[in-house]
PDB file of C-alpha atoms in Angstrom:
ATOM      1  CA  UNK G   1      11.798  64.502 -47.065  1.00  0.00           C
ATOM      2  CA  UNK G   2      15.375  65.789 -47.016  1.00  0.00           C
ATOM      3  CA  UNK G   3      16.617  68.525 -49.337  1.00  0.00           C
ATOM      4  CA  UNK G   4      18.474  65.898 -51.374  1.00  0.00           C
ATOM      5  CA  UNK G   5      15.285  63.822 -51.626  1.00  0.00           C
ATOM      6  CA  UNK G   6      13.491  66.848 -53.054  1.00  0.00           C
ATOM      7  CA  UNK G   7      16.324  67.551 -55.483  1.00  0.00           C
ATOM      8  CA  UNK G   8      16.364  63.902 -56.589  1.00  0.00           C
ATOM      9  CA  UNK G   9      12.635  63.998 -57.281  1.00  0.00           C
ATOM     10  CA  UNK G  10      13.153  67.200 -59.248  1.00  0.00           C
ATOM     11  CA  UNK G  11      16.083  65.679 -61.174  1.00  0.00           C
ATOM     12  CA  UNK G  12      13.858  62.767 -62.163  1.00  0.00           C
ATOM     13  CA  UNK G  13      11.278  65.252 -63.427  1.00  0.00           C
ATOM     14  CA  UNK G  14      14.024  66.825 -65.558  1.00  0.00           C
ATOM     15  CA  UNK G  15      14.711  63.394 -67.039  1.00  0.00           C
ATOM     16  CA  UNK G  16      11.021  63.065 -67.902  1.00  0.00           C
ATOM     17  CA  UNK G  17      11.057  66.504 -69.537  1.00  0.00           C
ATOM     18  CA  UNK G  18      14.137  65.752 -71.627  1.00  0.00           C
ATOM     19  CA  UNK G  19      12.846  62.318 -72.598  1.00  0.00           C
ATOM     20  CA  UNK G  20       9.609  63.801 -73.906  1.00  0.00           C
ATOM     21  CA  UNK G  21      11.640  66.161 -76.115  1.00  0.00           C
ATOM     22  CA  UNK G  22      14.080  63.529 -77.364  1.00  0.00           C
ATOM     23  CA  UNK G  23      11.823  60.568 -78.146  1.00  0.00           C
ATOM     24  CA  UNK G  24      10.174  62.068 -81.277  1.00  0.00           C
ATOM     25  CA  UNK G  25      13.639  62.654 -82.780  1.00  0.00           C
ATOM     26  CA  UNK G  26      14.870  59.069 -82.385  1.00  0.00           C
ATOM     27  CA  UNK G  27      15.178  56.975 -85.555  1.00  0.00           C
ATOM     28  CA  UNK G  28      13.943  59.749 -87.813  1.00  0.00           C
ATOM     29  CA  UNK G  29      15.813  61.745 -90.445  1.00  0.00           C
ATOM     30  CA  UNK G  30      17.868  64.402 -88.644  1.00  0.00           C
ATOM     31  CA  UNK G  31      19.980  67.370 -89.598  1.00  0.00           C
ATOM     32  CA  UNK G  32      23.342  66.706 -87.971  1.00  0.00           C
ATOM     33  CA  UNK G  33      25.824  69.512 -87.332  1.00  0.00           C
ATOM     34  CA  UNK G  34      29.537  68.895 -86.848  1.00  0.00           C
ATOM     35  CA  UNK G  35      30.780  71.003 -83.936  1.00  0.00           C
ATOM     36  CA  UNK G  36      34.321  70.115 -84.922  1.00  0.00           C
ATOM     37  CA  UNK G  37      35.608  70.146 -81.347  1.00  0.00           C
ATOM     38  CA  UNK G  38      36.129  66.455 -80.679  1.00  0.00           C
ATOM     39  CA  UNK G  39      39.418  64.618 -80.670  1.00  0.00           C
ATOM     40  CA  UNK G  40      37.811  62.057 -82.990  1.00  0.00           C
ATOM     41  CA  UNK G  41      37.224  64.715 -85.649  1.00  0.00           C
ATOM     42  CA  UNK G  42      33.489  64.429 -86.256  1.00  0.00           C
ATOM     43  CA  UNK G  43      31.656  65.873 -83.230  1.00  0.00           C
ATOM     44  CA  UNK G  44      27.939  65.676 -84.021  1.00  0.00           C
ATOM     45  CA  UNK G  45      25.071  67.601 -82.456  1.00  0.00           C
ATOM     46  CA  UNK G  46      21.397  67.471 -83.379  1.00  0.00           C
ATOM     47  CA  UNK G  47      18.301  69.543 -82.736  1.00  0.00           C
ATOM     48  CA  UNK G  48      17.317  66.899 -80.189  1.00  0.00           C
ATOM     49  CA  UNK G  49      20.449  67.681 -78.125  1.00  0.00           C
ATOM     50  CA  UNK G  50      19.820  71.414 -78.201  1.00  0.00           C
ATOM     51  CA  UNK G  51      16.071  71.315 -77.568  1.00  0.00           C
ATOM     52  CA  UNK G  52      16.358  68.828 -74.709  1.00  0.00           C
ATOM     53  CA  UNK G  53      18.960  70.904 -72.889  1.00  0.00           C
ATOM     54  CA  UNK G  54      16.898  74.062 -73.407  1.00  0.00           C
ATOM     55  CA  UNK G  55      13.856  72.351 -71.880  1.00  0.00           C
ATOM     56  CA  UNK G  56      15.856  71.186 -68.866  1.00  0.00           C
ATOM     57  CA  UNK G  57      17.305  74.655 -68.366  1.00  0.00           C
ATOM     58  CA  UNK G  58      13.879  76.269 -68.425  1.00  0.00           C
ATOM     59  CA  UNK G  59      12.631  73.888 -65.753  1.00  0.00           C
ATOM     60  CA  UNK G  60      15.656  74.513 -63.508  1.00  0.00           C
ATOM     61  CA  UNK G  61      15.354  78.276 -63.801  1.00  0.00           C
ATOM     62  CA  UNK G  62      11.659  78.128 -62.973  1.00  0.00           C
ATOM     63  CA  UNK G  63      12.162  75.995 -59.854  1.00  0.00           C
ATOM     64  CA  UNK G  64      15.660  76.939 -58.658  1.00  0.00           C
ATOM     65  CA  UNK G  65      16.577  80.320 -60.187  1.00  0.00           C
ATOM     66  CA  UNK G  66      19.651  80.728 -57.951  1.00  0.00           C
ATOM     67  CA  UNK G  67      21.272  77.469 -59.098  1.00  0.00           C
ATOM     68  CA  UNK G  68      24.027  77.419 -61.691  1.00  0.00           C
ATOM     69  CA  UNK G  69      23.806  75.378 -64.891  1.00  0.00           C
ATOM     70  CA  UNK G  70      26.619  73.900 -66.995  1.00  0.00           C
ATOM     71  CA  UNK G  71      25.566  72.081 -70.144  1.00  0.00           C
ATOM     72  CA  UNK G  72      27.278  70.717 -73.212  1.00  0.00           C
ATOM     73  CA  UNK G  73      25.119  72.584 -75.706  1.00  0.00           C
ATOM     74  CA  UNK G  74      24.393  75.956 -74.079  1.00  0.00           C
ATOM     75  CA  UNK G  75      27.366  76.653 -71.839  1.00  0.00           C
ATOM     76  CA  UNK G  76      27.734  77.839 -68.267  1.00  0.00           C
ATOM     77  CA  UNK G  77      25.313  80.080 -66.421  1.00  0.00           C
ATOM     78  CA  UNK G  78      26.633  80.933 -62.979  1.00  0.00           C
ATOM     79  CA  UNK G  79      24.199  80.987 -60.101  1.00  0.00           C
ATOM     80  CA  UNK G  80      24.251  82.751 -56.752  1.00  0.00           C
ATOM     81  CA  UNK G  81      23.955  79.368 -55.019  1.00  0.00           C
ATOM     82  CA  UNK G  82      26.853  76.857 -54.844  1.00  0.00           C
ATOM     83  CA  UNK G  83      24.615  74.188 -56.383  1.00  0.00           C
ATOM     84  CA  UNK G  84      25.189  73.682 -60.111  1.00  0.00           C
ATOM     85  CA  UNK G  85      23.369  71.353 -62.489  1.00  0.00           C
ATOM     86  CA  UNK G  86      25.648  69.597 -65.001  1.00  0.00           C
ATOM     87  CA  UNK G  87      23.857  68.478 -68.169  1.00  0.00           C
ATOM     88  CA  UNK G  88      24.493  66.364 -71.224  1.00  0.00           C
ATOM     89  CA  UNK G  89      21.161  65.964 -73.028  1.00  0.00           C
ATOM     90  CA  UNK G  90      22.354  63.124 -75.265  1.00  0.00           C
ATOM     91  CA  UNK G  91      25.569  61.437 -74.200  1.00  0.00           C
ATOM     92  CA  UNK G  92      26.277  59.206 -77.172  1.00  0.00           C
ATOM     93  CA  UNK G  93      25.047  61.351 -80.048  1.00  0.00           C
ATOM     94  CA  UNK G  94      26.829  59.095 -82.537  1.00  0.00           C
ATOM     95  CA  UNK G  95      24.792  56.112 -81.324  1.00  0.00           C
ATOM     96  CA  UNK G  96      21.653  58.273 -81.359  1.00  0.00           C
ATOM     97  CA  UNK G  97      22.022  59.295 -85.001  1.00  0.00           C
ATOM     98  CA  UNK G  98      22.719  55.652 -85.923  1.00  0.00           C
ATOM     99  CA  UNK G  99      19.430  54.590 -84.320  1.00  0.00           C
ATOM    100  CA  UNK G 100      21.209  52.628 -81.598  1.00  0.00           C
ATOM    101  CA  UNK G 101      19.943  52.789 -77.986  1.00  0.00           C
ATOM    102  CA  UNK G 102      23.310  52.916 -76.212  1.00  0.00           C
ATOM    103  CA  UNK G 103      23.082  56.580 -75.177  1.00  0.00           C
ATOM    104  CA  UNK G 104      21.427  58.530 -72.403  1.00  0.00           C
ATOM    105  CA  UNK G 105      20.660  61.866 -70.818  1.00  0.00           C
ATOM    106  CA  UNK G 106      23.075  62.836 -68.037  1.00  0.00           C
ATOM    107  CA  UNK G 107      21.890  65.030 -65.174  1.00  0.00           C
ATOM    108  CA  UNK G 108      24.183  65.776 -62.234  1.00  0.00           C
ATOM    109  CA  UNK G 109      24.000  68.116 -59.269  1.00  0.00           C
ATOM    110  CA  UNK G 110      27.286  69.472 -57.936  1.00  0.00           C
ATOM    111  CA  UNK G 111      27.270  71.012 -54.447  1.00  0.00           C
ATOM    112  CA  UNK G 112      30.238  73.266 -55.194  1.00  0.00           C
ATOM    113  CA  UNK G 113      32.740  70.586 -54.226  1.00  0.00           C
ATOM    114  CA  UNK G 114      31.694  67.431 -56.037  1.00  0.00           C
ATOM    115  CA  UNK G 115      28.655  65.797 -57.670  1.00  0.00           C
ATOM    116  CA  UNK G 116      26.221  64.573 -55.010  1.00  0.00           C
ATOM    117  CA  UNK G 117      23.474  63.360 -57.341  1.00  0.00           C
ATOM    118  CA  UNK G 118      23.646  61.699 -60.715  1.00  0.00           C
ATOM    119  CA  UNK G 119      21.098  60.358 -63.186  1.00  0.00           C
ATOM    120  CA  UNK G 120      21.542  58.445 -66.429  1.00  0.00           C
ATOM    121  CA  UNK G 121      18.225  58.274 -68.255  1.00  0.00           C
ATOM    122  CA  UNK G 122      17.519  56.208 -71.371  1.00  0.00           C
ATOM    123  CA  UNK G 123      14.114  57.479 -72.527  1.00  0.00           C
ATOM    124  CA  UNK G 124      13.646  54.949 -75.338  1.00  0.00           C
ATOM    125  CA  UNK G 125      14.162  51.794 -73.252  1.00  0.00           C
ATOM    126  CA  UNK G 126      12.692  53.551 -70.190  1.00  0.00           C
ATOM    127  CA  UNK G 127      15.701  52.720 -68.027  1.00  0.00           C
ATOM    128  CA  UNK G 128      17.143  55.034 -65.407  1.00  0.00           C
ATOM    129  CA  UNK G 129      20.126  54.880 -63.087  1.00  0.00           C
ATOM    130  CA  UNK G 130      20.190  57.109 -60.003  1.00  0.00           C
ATOM    131  CA  UNK G 131      23.170  57.627 -57.685  1.00  0.00           C
ATOM    132  CA  UNK G 132      23.028  59.566 -54.402  1.00  0.00           C
ATOM    133  CA  UNK G 133      23.840  59.257 -50.705  1.00  0.00           C
ATOM    134  CA  UNK G 134      26.154  56.293 -51.175  1.00  0.00           C
ATOM    135  CA  UNK G 135      23.653  54.125 -53.061  1.00  0.00           C
ATOM    136  CA  UNK G 136      22.682  53.437 -56.651  1.00  0.00           C
ATOM    137  CA  UNK G 137      19.297  52.383 -57.996  1.00  0.00           C
ATOM    138  CA  UNK G 138      18.038  51.089 -61.324  1.00  0.00           C
ATOM    139  CA  UNK G 139      14.515  52.040 -62.386  1.00  0.00           C
ATOM    140  CA  UNK G 140      12.737  50.061 -65.109  1.00  0.00           C
ATOM    141  CA  UNK G 141       9.126  49.092 -65.804  1.00  0.00           C
ATOM    142  CA  UNK G 142       7.938  50.922 -62.727  1.00  0.00           C
ATOM    143  CA  UNK G 143      10.270  48.984 -60.442  1.00  0.00           C
ATOM    144  CA  UNK G 144      13.205  50.407 -58.497  1.00  0.00           C
ATOM    145  CA  UNK G 145      15.975  48.134 -57.266  1.00  0.00           C
ATOM    146  CA  UNK G 146      19.274  48.807 -55.584  1.00  0.00           C
ATOM    147  CA  UNK G 147      22.277  47.795 -57.683  1.00  0.00           C
ATOM    148  CA  UNK G 148      25.836  46.745 -56.915  1.00  0.00           C
ATOM    149  CA  UNK G 149      28.995  46.171 -58.910  1.00  0.00           C
ATOM    150  CA  UNK G 150      30.342  42.631 -58.978  1.00  0.00           C
ATOM    151  CA  UNK G 151      33.588  41.256 -57.528  1.00  0.00           C
ATOM    152  CA  UNK G 152      36.416  40.901 -60.038  1.00  0.00           C
ATOM    153  CA  UNK G 153      39.789  39.888 -58.666  1.00  0.00           C
ATOM    154  CA  UNK G 154      41.962  40.451 -61.727  1.00  0.00           C
ATOM    155  CA  UNK G 155      42.039  41.696 -65.295  1.00  0.00           C
ATOM    156  CA  UNK G 156      42.219  38.114 -66.532  1.00  0.00           C
ATOM    157  CA  UNK G 157      38.575  37.647 -65.493  1.00  0.00           C
ATOM    158  CA  UNK G 158      37.384  41.165 -66.404  1.00  0.00           C
ATOM    159  CA  UNK G 159      35.186  42.576 -69.144  1.00  0.00           C
ATOM    160  CA  UNK G 160      36.705  45.880 -70.249  1.00  0.00           C
ATOM    161  CA  UNK G 161      35.188  48.501 -72.505  1.00  0.00           C
ATOM    162  CA  UNK G 162      35.717  51.932 -73.989  1.00  0.00           C
ATOM    163  CA  UNK G 163      33.511  54.062 -76.204  1.00  0.00           C
ATOM    164  CA  UNK G 164      35.931  53.869 -79.147  1.00  0.00           C
ATOM    165  CA  UNK G 165      39.249  51.988 -79.345  1.00  0.00           C
ATOM    166  CA  UNK G 166      41.047  54.661 -81.363  1.00  0.00           C
ATOM    167  CA  UNK G 167      39.032  57.810 -81.920  1.00  0.00           C
ATOM    168  CA  UNK G 168      39.251  59.325 -78.444  1.00  0.00           C
ATOM    169  CA  UNK G 169      42.793  58.258 -77.529  1.00  0.00           C
ATOM    170  CA  UNK G 170      46.212  59.614 -78.358  1.00  0.00           C
ATOM    171  CA  UNK G 171      48.704  57.011 -79.551  1.00  0.00           C
ATOM    172  CA  UNK G 172      50.105  56.493 -76.043  1.00  0.00           C
ATOM    173  CA  UNK G 173      46.628  56.320 -74.491  1.00  0.00           C
ATOM    174  CA  UNK G 174      45.509  53.802 -77.085  1.00  0.00           C
ATOM    175  CA  UNK G 175      48.584  51.656 -76.427  1.00  0.00           C
ATOM    176  CA  UNK G 176      47.829  51.672 -72.692  1.00  0.00           C
ATOM    177  CA  UNK G 177      44.213  50.650 -73.276  1.00  0.00           C
ATOM    178  CA  UNK G 178      45.276  47.849 -75.592  1.00  0.00           C
ATOM    179  CA  UNK G 179      47.705  46.538 -72.947  1.00  0.00           C
ATOM    180  CA  UNK G 180      44.811  46.286 -70.518  1.00  0.00           C
ATOM    181  CA  UNK G 181      42.453  44.789 -73.115  1.00  0.00           C
ATOM    182  CA  UNK G 182      45.037  42.150 -74.019  1.00  0.00           C
ATOM    183  CA  UNK G 183      45.032  40.934 -70.424  1.00  0.00           C
ATOM    184  CA  UNK G 184      41.267  41.039 -69.987  1.00  0.00           C
ATOM    185  CA  UNK G 185      38.839  38.183 -70.456  1.00  0.00           C
ATOM    186  CA  UNK G 186      36.825  40.146 -73.019  1.00  0.00           C
ATOM    187  CA  UNK G 187      36.641  43.640 -74.505  1.00  0.00           C
ATOM    188  CA  UNK G 188      33.752  45.542 -76.086  1.00  0.00           C
ATOM    189  CA  UNK G 189      33.470  48.962 -77.718  1.00  0.00           C
ATOM    190  CA  UNK G 190      30.708  51.555 -77.649  1.00  0.00           C
ATOM    191  CA  UNK G 191      28.221  52.342 -74.944  1.00  0.00           C
ATOM    192  CA  UNK G 192      29.051  55.858 -73.786  1.00  0.00           C
ATOM    193  CA  UNK G 193      27.186  56.497 -70.502  1.00  0.00           C
ATOM    194  CA  UNK G 194      25.104  53.322 -70.943  1.00  0.00           C
ATOM    195  CA  UNK G 195      28.186  51.210 -70.271  1.00  0.00           C
ATOM    196  CA  UNK G 196      28.651  52.857 -66.870  1.00  0.00           C
ATOM    197  CA  UNK G 197      25.126  51.874 -65.923  1.00  0.00           C
ATOM    198  CA  UNK G 198      25.969  48.290 -66.832  1.00  0.00           C
ATOM    199  CA  UNK G 199      29.153  48.465 -64.763  1.00  0.00           C
ATOM    200  CA  UNK G 200      27.079  49.649 -61.793  1.00  0.00           C
ATOM    201  CA  UNK G 201      24.790  46.636 -62.319  1.00  0.00           C
ATOM    202  CA  UNK G 202      27.669  44.151 -62.405  1.00  0.00           C
ATOM    203  CA  UNK G 203      27.782  43.312 -66.116  1.00  0.00           C
ATOM    204  CA  UNK G 204      31.021  45.172 -66.968  1.00  0.00           C
ATOM    205  CA  UNK G 205      34.143  45.360 -64.800  1.00  0.00           C
ATOM    206  CA  UNK G 206      36.350  48.126 -66.189  1.00  0.00           C
ATOM    207  CA  UNK G 207      35.822  51.202 -68.400  1.00  0.00           C
ATOM    208  CA  UNK G 208      38.706  53.322 -69.685  1.00  0.00           C
ATOM    209  CA  UNK G 209      38.129  56.670 -71.390  1.00  0.00           C
ATOM    210  CA  UNK G 210      40.036  59.835 -72.297  1.00  0.00           C
ATOM    211  CA  UNK G 211      39.196  63.378 -73.410  1.00  0.00           C
ATOM    212  CA  UNK G 212      35.955  63.524 -71.407  1.00  0.00           C
ATOM    213  CA  UNK G 213      34.272  66.794 -70.406  1.00  0.00           C
ATOM    214  CA  UNK G 214      32.684  67.549 -66.999  1.00  0.00           C
ATOM    215  CA  UNK G 215      29.191  66.894 -68.404  1.00  0.00           C
ATOM    216  CA  UNK G 216      30.347  63.475 -69.640  1.00  0.00           C
ATOM    217  CA  UNK G 217      31.329  62.214 -66.199  1.00  0.00           C
ATOM    218  CA  UNK G 218      29.762  64.089 -63.291  1.00  0.00           C
ATOM    219  CA  UNK G 219      26.446  62.215 -63.338  1.00  0.00           C
ATOM    220  CA  UNK G 220      28.325  58.920 -63.461  1.00  0.00           C
ATOM    221  CA  UNK G 221      30.350  59.481 -60.287  1.00  0.00           C
ATOM    222  CA  UNK G 222      27.500  59.133 -57.727  1.00  0.00           C
ATOM    223  CA  UNK G 223      26.147  56.115 -59.620  1.00  0.00           C
ATOM    224  CA  UNK G 224      29.424  54.191 -59.805  1.00  0.00           C
ATOM    225  CA  UNK G 225      30.404  55.046 -56.237  1.00  0.00           C
ATOM    226  CA  UNK G 226      26.899  54.372 -54.951  1.00  0.00           C
ATOM    227  CA  UNK G 227      27.041  50.900 -56.497  1.00  0.00           C
ATOM    228  CA  UNK G 228      30.318  50.158 -54.723  1.00  0.00           C
ATOM    229  CA  UNK G 229      32.669  50.905 -57.600  1.00  0.00           C
ATOM    230  CA  UNK G 230      35.534  53.343 -58.088  1.00  0.00           C
ATOM    231  CA  UNK G 231      35.817  56.085 -60.703  1.00  0.00           C
ATOM    232  CA  UNK G 232      38.931  58.258 -60.876  1.00  0.00           C
ATOM    233  CA  UNK G 233      41.390  59.893 -63.222  1.00  0.00           C
ATOM    234  CA  UNK G 234      44.151  57.706 -64.641  1.00  0.00           C
ATOM    235  CA  UNK G 235      46.456  58.789 -61.820  1.00  0.00           C
ATOM    236  CA  UNK G 236      43.877  57.911 -59.172  1.00  0.00           C
ATOM    237  CA  UNK G 237      42.670  61.466 -58.558  1.00  0.00           C
ATOM    238  CA  UNK G 238      39.390  63.335 -58.840  1.00  0.00           C
ATOM    239  CA  UNK G 239      37.844  62.975 -62.298  1.00  0.00           C
ATOM    240  CA  UNK G 240      34.870  65.330 -62.030  1.00  0.00           C
ATOM    241  CA  UNK G 241      36.390  67.776 -64.506  1.00  0.00           C
ATOM    242  CA  UNK G 242      36.770  65.065 -67.140  1.00  0.00           C
ATOM    243  CA  UNK G 243      39.915  64.163 -69.028  1.00  0.00           C
ATOM    244  CA  UNK G 244      41.231  60.643 -68.583  1.00  0.00           C
ATOM    245  CA  UNK G 245      38.780  58.515 -66.618  1.00  0.00           C
ATOM    246  CA  UNK G 246      38.824  54.926 -65.383  1.00  0.00           C
ATOM    247  CA  UNK G 247      35.864  53.230 -63.693  1.00  0.00           C
ATOM    248  CA  UNK G 248      36.006  49.832 -62.029  1.00  0.00           C
ATOM    249  CA  UNK G 249      33.566  47.682 -60.142  1.00  0.00           C
ATOM    250  CA  UNK G 250      36.253  46.234 -57.876  1.00  0.00           C
ATOM    251  CA  UNK G 251      39.167  47.995 -56.164  1.00  0.00           C
ATOM    252  CA  UNK G 252      41.525  45.199 -57.173  1.00  0.00           C
ATOM    253  CA  UNK G 253      41.196  45.682 -60.926  1.00  0.00           C
ATOM    254  CA  UNK G 254      41.106  49.450 -60.450  1.00  0.00           C
ATOM    255  CA  UNK G 255      44.556  49.207 -58.849  1.00  0.00           C
ATOM    256  CA  UNK G 256      45.723  46.877 -61.606  1.00  0.00           C
ATOM    257  CA  UNK G 257      44.518  49.302 -64.282  1.00  0.00           C
ATOM    258  CA  UNK G 258      46.168  52.286 -62.585  1.00  0.00           C
ATOM    259  CA  UNK G 259      49.495  50.466 -62.586  1.00  0.00           C
ATOM    260  CA  UNK G 260      49.384  50.766 -66.389  1.00  0.00           C
ATOM    261  CA  UNK G 261      47.452  53.995 -66.895  1.00  0.00           C
ATOM    262  CA  UNK G 262      49.125  56.319 -64.409  1.00  0.00           C
ATOM    263  CA  UNK G 263      52.425  56.191 -66.318  1.00  0.00           C
ATOM    264  CA  UNK G 264      50.971  57.360 -69.639  1.00  0.00           C
ATOM    265  CA  UNK G 265      52.107  60.801 -70.827  1.00  0.00           C
TER     266      UNK G 265
END
């Protein structure tokens, strides 16, 4: 077993730990706090978010005390090792508090240069996406299968999505997204990290987002790339620090999207 194999097994155990914390909070009455930091205004956080991240952090510190940790709810703890775990316990808190299943736990491992391991875990539907070593796998009902994005030659045959058509975009960003959506075969809204899993499986072709944080995107990078897709900033650069992000299953529609997105100010 390679070091990355061991770390992947450990990352899956973290997903099990977080899922056990989160499941009892789903579709029950919750106290919701507004962090007030989101571009969309309302930026909710629940006890499920906080408790799940705390549980993951405890497990990391017990097993790998020299590793760093960066999480949405409890900040950055620097380690003495270049390896840093990037955590978002519930990506899609709005969906979570509405009782919808389109959310997930994001767990990434960054080697000091870029994310080398990413997991999206949906503990209610018991679905998990894992990206590492140039491959992506989907785990469901005890079965693991390798997944690939699908070919899509042009926007006219693409399904395009974003988490929210207005709330996370500036006026110019929204206009750019709408130009792409107008050319696409179909558009859908919502999904958060769940949509990226579907892109990796070949059900969605293009995702356009803005105002993301590192914990929103780092776990997604190894999954999308491992499935044969492309995920970059709107100007085609590295997107691991968040901001404006575009993910595509096919290089052709990625290039087509960048022709519109890279000129937005």
